[in-house]
């Protein structure tokens, strides 16, 4: 829908109760707003209600600050957790990578071609392999090396520099596009709800090096990938998206690896796109994704 009016995306969660949709839609109508699309979900297990509303603000006499202040008054009475985002503002994303670049390359292509509505002001790596790739997209590349067996002090210093880059560039989302270093619990906490990781779905079955070779040796019939929020529990954060592909005995380990990498690219790209479109809401250890 094309409109010259300011557009917003409202996301909220609160204790499930009668009248939430009525209250929200009524508020928007009373303040000269037109709903473009809306989705909601009530979770019987957590007893929480989740909602995403994309709307345009068509009353020129109601400035942004007033709209937010008035909604805050209503939200407080219903004990809502809520966010109101400018739908036309592109979130700022920092990509992190080590020595395997398929996910990085895929995200950069989607960004450049306009398929991923983001700004990418920084790429961070503990290696220099993708310095030229970053330069080809005119994106600053930050090399933050961390030697094998580095001390705790060295890791803290590296992560402090990482946080400095995040702060300096006003980063909204950090994407671990096959960044192969474990983040400290402190950094995971600092990035809670705004860092996404991708891994093959063999975990924890095939840990360590060459998981697709391990899978081939075991004769697996399905391979896949999982995108999830980063937490202090390694690879166990709230799941955002997953994908699978059937494989068979005729495929060698290299073929499995190639298929697996394709799945990783697609799954991570979906997760990032849904995040920047404000479609993901946390529900305890799970997520609600309004597609």
Short mmCIF file of C-alpha atoms in Angstrom, two decimals:
data_model
loop_
_atom_site.label_atom_id
_atom_site.label_comp_id
_atom_site.label_asym_id
_atom_site.label_seq_id
_atom_site.Cartn_x
_atom_site.Cartn_y
_atom_site.Cartn_z
CA UNK A 1 0.00 0.00 0.00
CA UNK A 2 1.42 3.36 -1.08
CA UNK A 3 0.83 6.33 1.19
CA UNK A 4 2.52 9.64 1.92
CA UNK A 5 1.52 9.46 5.57
CA UNK A 6 3.99 8.30 8.23
CA UNK A 7 3.81 4.54 8.79
CA UNK A 8 4.45 2.64 11.99
CA UNK A 9 4.68 -0.93 13.18
CA UNK A 10 3.32 -1.51 16.66
CA UNK A 11 4.24 -4.74 18.45
CA UNK A 12 2.98 -5.65 21.89
CA UNK A 13 2.49 -8.42 24.39
CA UNK A 14 0.55 -8.56 27.63
CA UNK A 15 -1.55 -10.84 29.78
CA UNK A 16 -4.35 -12.23 27.62
CA UNK A 17 -7.65 -10.53 28.43
CA UNK A 18 -10.85 -9.46 26.73
CA UNK A 19 -10.86 -6.34 24.61
CA UNK A 20 -7.19 -5.95 23.64
CA UNK A 21 -7.80 -5.78 19.89
CA UNK A 22 -10.77 -3.48 20.47
CA UNK A 23 -8.72 -1.15 22.68
CA UNK A 24 -5.78 -0.98 20.28
CA UNK A 25 -7.80 -0.58 17.08
CA UNK A 26 -10.08 1.92 18.82
CA UNK A 27 -7.10 3.96 19.97
CA UNK A 28 -5.68 4.07 16.45
CA UNK A 29 -9.02 5.08 14.94
CA UNK A 30 -9.53 7.81 17.53
CA UNK A 31 -6.10 9.25 16.73
CA UNK A 32 -6.52 9.38 12.98
CA UNK A 33 -4.62 6.22 12.15
CA UNK A 34 -5.48 3.69 9.46
CA UNK A 35 -4.58 0.00 9.95
CA UNK A 36 -2.79 -1.48 6.92
CA UNK A 37 -2.42 -5.00 8.31
CA UNK A 38 -2.74 -6.67 11.68
CA UNK A 39 -1.97 -10.04 13.26
CA UNK A 40 -2.51 -11.38 16.76
CA UNK A 41 -2.05 -14.56 18.77
CA UNK A 42 -3.13 -15.68 22.22
CA UNK A 43 -0.92 -18.36 23.79
CA UNK A 44 -2.93 -20.61 26.09
CA UNK A 45 0.25 -21.98 27.71
CA UNK A 46 1.87 -18.70 28.72
CA UNK A 47 -1.49 -16.87 28.91
CA UNK A 48 0.06 -14.01 26.96
CA UNK A 49 -1.38 -12.13 24.01
CA UNK A 50 0.79 -10.94 21.12
CA UNK A 51 -0.05 -8.41 18.44
CA UNK A 52 1.58 -6.68 15.45
CA UNK A 53 -0.12 -3.76 13.72
CA UNK A 54 1.15 -1.91 10.66
CA UNK A 55 -0.64 1.42 10.33
CA UNK A 56 -0.41 4.88 8.84
CA UNK A 57 -0.83 8.05 10.92
CA UNK A 58 -3.09 10.33 8.88
CA UNK A 59 -3.70 13.17 11.34
CA UNK A 60 -1.10 15.89 10.65
CA UNK A 61 -2.04 17.58 13.92
CA UNK A 62 -0.77 14.59 15.93
CA UNK A 63 3.04 14.58 16.09
CA UNK A 64 5.08 11.44 16.66
CA UNK A 65 5.87 12.28 20.30
CA UNK A 66 2.21 12.85 21.16
CA UNK A 67 1.16 9.57 19.53
CA UNK A 68 3.72 7.67 21.57
CA UNK A 69 2.89 9.44 24.81
CA UNK A 70 -0.84 8.80 24.49
CA UNK A 71 -0.37 5.15 23.58
CA UNK A 72 1.98 4.76 26.56
CA UNK A 73 -0.83 5.90 28.87
CA UNK A 74 -3.18 3.21 27.54
CA UNK A 75 -0.44 0.55 27.50
CA UNK A 76 0.46 1.21 31.12
CA UNK A 77 -3.09 0.51 32.21
CA UNK A 78 -2.98 -2.87 30.44
CA UNK A 79 0.63 -3.64 31.51
CA UNK A 80 1.77 -4.01 27.94
CA UNK A 81 5.30 -4.56 26.71
CA UNK A 82 5.30 -2.62 23.47
CA UNK A 83 7.39 -1.02 20.76
CA UNK A 84 6.42 1.52 18.13
CA UNK A 85 8.78 1.57 15.16
CA UNK A 86 8.92 3.80 12.11
CA UNK A 87 8.08 1.39 9.26
CA UNK A 88 10.19 3.34 6.77
CA UNK A 89 13.32 3.40 8.91
CA UNK A 90 15.84 0.74 7.94
CA UNK A 91 17.31 -1.07 10.97
CA UNK A 92 21.09 -1.00 11.27
CA UNK A 93 22.68 -4.44 11.17
CA UNK A 94 26.21 -5.56 12.05
CA UNK A 95 27.36 -8.79 10.41
CA UNK A 96 29.94 -11.06 12.06
CA UNK A 97 31.83 -13.83 10.28
CA UNK A 98 34.90 -16.03 10.64
CA UNK A 99 36.27 -18.07 7.71
CA UNK A 100 33.11 -19.52 6.13
CA UNK A 101 31.41 -16.85 4.04
CA UNK A 102 28.29 -18.24 2.36
CA UNK A 103 25.84 -16.61 4.78
CA UNK A 104 27.71 -13.31 4.72
CA UNK A 105 27.77 -13.28 0.93
CA UNK A 106 24.07 -14.13 0.72
CA UNK A 107 23.03 -11.39 3.16
CA UNK A 108 25.16 -8.79 1.39
CA UNK A 109 23.61 -9.69 -1.97
CA UNK A 110 20.09 -9.41 -0.55
CA UNK A 111 21.00 -6.07 1.02
CA UNK A 112 22.50 -4.67 -2.19
CA UNK A 113 19.62 -5.85 -4.36
CA UNK A 114 17.00 -4.32 -2.04
CA UNK A 115 15.57 -7.64 -0.88
CA UNK A 116 16.66 -6.98 2.70
CA UNK A 117 15.57 -3.54 4.00
CA UNK A 118 18.56 -2.77 6.24
CA UNK A 119 21.63 -0.62 6.56
CA UNK A 120 24.91 -2.46 7.17
CA UNK A 121 27.44 -0.02 8.67
CA UNK A 122 29.92 -2.65 9.88
CA UNK A 123 31.25 -6.15 9.28
CA UNK A 124 33.28 -7.72 12.10
CA UNK A 125 35.55 -10.75 11.83
CA UNK A 126 38.25 -12.49 13.78
CA UNK A 127 39.98 -13.18 10.44
CA UNK A 128 40.79 -11.11 7.34
CA UNK A 129 39.37 -13.47 4.70
CA UNK A 130 36.43 -11.26 3.75
CA UNK A 131 38.08 -7.84 3.85
CA UNK A 132 37.86 -7.47 0.06
CA UNK A 133 34.25 -8.67 -0.03
CA UNK A 134 33.31 -5.98 2.48
CA UNK A 135 35.24 -3.38 0.47
CA UNK A 136 33.35 -4.36 -2.70
CA UNK A 137 30.14 -3.34 -0.91
CA UNK A 138 31.81 -0.24 0.54
CA UNK A 139 31.17 -1.46 4.10
CA UNK A 140 33.75 -0.85 6.87
CA UNK A 141 35.49 -4.08 7.90
CA UNK A 142 36.71 -4.48 11.47
CA UNK A 143 39.32 -7.15 12.11
CA UNK A 144 39.17 -8.22 15.76
CA UNK A 145 41.60 -11.16 16.04
CA UNK A 146 41.43 -13.63 18.86
CA UNK A 147 44.19 -16.20 19.02
CA UNK A 148 43.44 -19.83 19.80
CA UNK A 149 43.59 -20.33 23.54
CA UNK A 150 43.42 -16.59 24.18
CA UNK A 151 43.20 -15.49 27.79
CA UNK A 152 40.00 -14.29 29.42
CA UNK A 153 41.43 -10.76 29.47
CA UNK A 154 42.11 -10.89 25.72
CA UNK A 155 38.56 -12.08 25.03
CA UNK A 156 37.10 -9.33 27.22
CA UNK A 157 39.17 -6.74 25.36
CA UNK A 158 38.01 -8.07 22.00
CA UNK A 159 34.36 -8.04 23.07
CA UNK A 160 34.73 -4.54 24.52
CA UNK A 161 35.88 -3.36 21.10
CA UNK A 162 32.90 -5.18 19.58
CA UNK A 163 30.50 -3.36 21.89
CA UNK A 164 32.18 -0.08 21.04
CA UNK A 165 31.52 -0.69 17.33
CA UNK A 166 27.89 -1.58 18.11
CA UNK A 167 27.41 1.59 20.11
CA UNK A 168 29.23 3.88 17.68
CA UNK A 169 27.16 2.63 14.75
CA UNK A 170 23.80 2.55 16.58
CA UNK A 171 23.39 -1.13 15.74
CA UNK A 172 19.88 -2.57 16.08
CA UNK A 173 20.75 -6.19 15.24
CA UNK A 174 23.91 -8.30 15.35
CA UNK A 175 23.97 -11.28 12.97
CA UNK A 176 26.41 -14.12 13.54
CA UNK A 177 26.76 -15.19 9.92
CA UNK A 178 28.93 -18.20 10.78
CA UNK A 179 31.00 -16.38 13.38
CA UNK A 180 32.79 -19.27 15.05
CA UNK A 181 33.66 -17.81 18.44
CA UNK A 182 31.58 -18.40 21.55
CA UNK A 183 30.31 -15.12 22.99
CA UNK A 184 30.74 -14.53 26.71
CA UNK A 185 27.64 -14.62 28.97
CA UNK A 186 28.14 -10.88 29.56
CA UNK A 187 28.05 -10.08 25.84
CA UNK A 188 25.07 -12.39 25.31
CA UNK A 189 23.21 -10.48 28.01
CA UNK A 190 24.17 -7.13 26.49
CA UNK A 191 22.80 -8.28 23.11
CA UNK A 192 19.71 -10.03 24.48
CA UNK A 193 16.91 -10.06 21.93
CA UNK A 194 18.99 -8.38 19.22
CA UNK A 195 21.55 -10.98 18.14
CA UNK A 196 20.78 -13.88 15.78
CA UNK A 197 22.90 -16.97 15.12
CA UNK A 198 22.69 -19.73 12.51
CA UNK A 199 23.81 -23.34 12.92
CA UNK A 200 23.26 -26.68 11.28
CA UNK A 201 20.44 -28.63 12.87
CA UNK A 202 22.61 -31.61 13.72
CA UNK A 203 23.46 -30.02 17.04
CA UNK A 204 23.96 -31.55 19.50
CA UNK A 205 24.27 -34.81 17.54
CA UNK A 206 27.32 -33.83 15.49
CA UNK A 207 29.53 -31.36 17.29
CA UNK A 208 32.98 -30.17 16.31
CA UNK A 209 34.62 -30.11 12.91
CA UNK A 210 33.00 -31.23 9.66
CA UNK A 211 29.48 -32.01 10.94
CA UNK A 212 28.22 -32.90 7.45
CA UNK A 213 30.98 -35.50 7.14
CA UNK A 214 29.90 -36.92 10.49
CA UNK A 215 26.30 -36.94 9.28
CA UNK A 216 27.29 -38.73 6.09
CA UNK A 217 29.08 -41.40 8.10
CA UNK A 218 25.87 -41.97 10.08
CA UNK A 219 23.70 -42.13 6.96
CA UNK A 220 21.35 -39.28 7.85
CA UNK A 221 18.28 -38.76 5.67
CA UNK A 222 17.49 -35.16 6.64
CA UNK A 223 19.79 -32.18 7.06
CA UNK A 224 18.82 -28.69 8.10
CA UNK A 225 19.59 -25.40 9.79
CA UNK A 226 18.27 -23.35 12.70
CA UNK A 227 18.28 -19.58 13.22
CA UNK A 228 17.85 -18.51 16.83
CA UNK A 229 18.44 -15.66 19.23
CA UNK A 230 21.81 -15.70 20.96
CA UNK A 231 21.79 -16.51 24.67
CA UNK A 232 24.35 -17.66 27.22
CA UNK A 233 23.19 -21.24 26.60
CA UNK A 234 25.16 -22.21 23.51
CA UNK A 235 22.91 -22.76 20.47
CA UNK A 236 19.83 -23.07 22.69
CA UNK A 237 18.29 -19.60 22.34
CA UNK A 238 14.68 -19.03 21.22
CA UNK A 239 14.23 -20.49 17.74
CA UNK A 240 13.15 -18.13 14.96
CA UNK A 241 13.23 -20.30 11.84
CA UNK A 242 14.31 -23.75 10.69
CA UNK A 243 14.67 -25.50 7.35
CA UNK A 244 15.30 -29.08 6.25
CA UNK A 245 16.18 -30.95 3.08
CA UNK A 246 15.96 -34.67 2.38
CA UNK A 247 19.21 -36.37 1.38
CA UNK A 248 20.10 -39.94 0.47
CA UNK A 249 22.83 -42.58 0.33
CA UNK A 250 24.06 -41.49 -3.11
CA UNK A 251 25.23 -38.08 -1.88
CA UNK A 252 28.82 -37.62 -0.79
CA UNK A 253 29.86 -35.39 2.14
CA UNK A 254 30.66 -32.46 -0.18
CA UNK A 255 27.14 -32.57 -1.62
CA UNK A 256 25.64 -32.65 1.88
CA UNK A 257 27.80 -29.68 2.85
CA UNK A 258 26.68 -27.69 -0.20
CA UNK A 259 23.01 -28.44 0.46
CA UNK A 260 23.44 -27.59 4.12
CA UNK A 261 25.01 -24.23 3.34
CA UNK A 262 22.16 -23.34 0.99
CA UNK A 263 19.66 -24.10 3.77
CA UNK A 264 21.66 -22.01 6.24
CA UNK A 265 21.58 -19.02 3.89
CA UNK A 266 17.82 -19.17 3.36
CA UNK A 267 16.97 -19.77 7.02
CA UNK A 268 19.22 -16.96 8.27
CA UNK A 269 17.94 -14.52 5.65
CA UNK A 270 14.35 -15.22 6.67
CA UNK A 271 15.14 -14.70 10.34
CA UNK A 272 16.92 -11.40 9.67
CA UNK A 273 14.13 -10.14 7.40
CA UNK A 274 11.45 -11.00 9.96
CA UNK A 275 13.44 -9.26 12.68
CA UNK A 276 13.92 -6.03 10.75
CA UNK A 277 10.24 -6.06 9.78
CA UNK A 278 9.39 -6.37 13.50
CA UNK A 279 7.63 -9.70 13.07
CA UNK A 280 9.32 -11.58 15.93
CA UNK A 281 8.14 -11.36 19.54
CA UNK A 282 9.75 -13.25 22.40
CA UNK A 283 7.52 -15.63 24.33
CA UNK A 284 9.70 -16.93 27.15
CA UNK A 285 12.04 -19.52 25.62
CA UNK A 286 10.07 -19.45 22.36
CA UNK A 287 9.15 -16.90 19.72
CA UNK A 288 5.98 -15.74 18.05
CA UNK A 289 6.65 -14.95 14.38
CA UNK A 290 3.98 -13.06 12.46
CA UNK A 291 4.73 -13.94 8.84
#
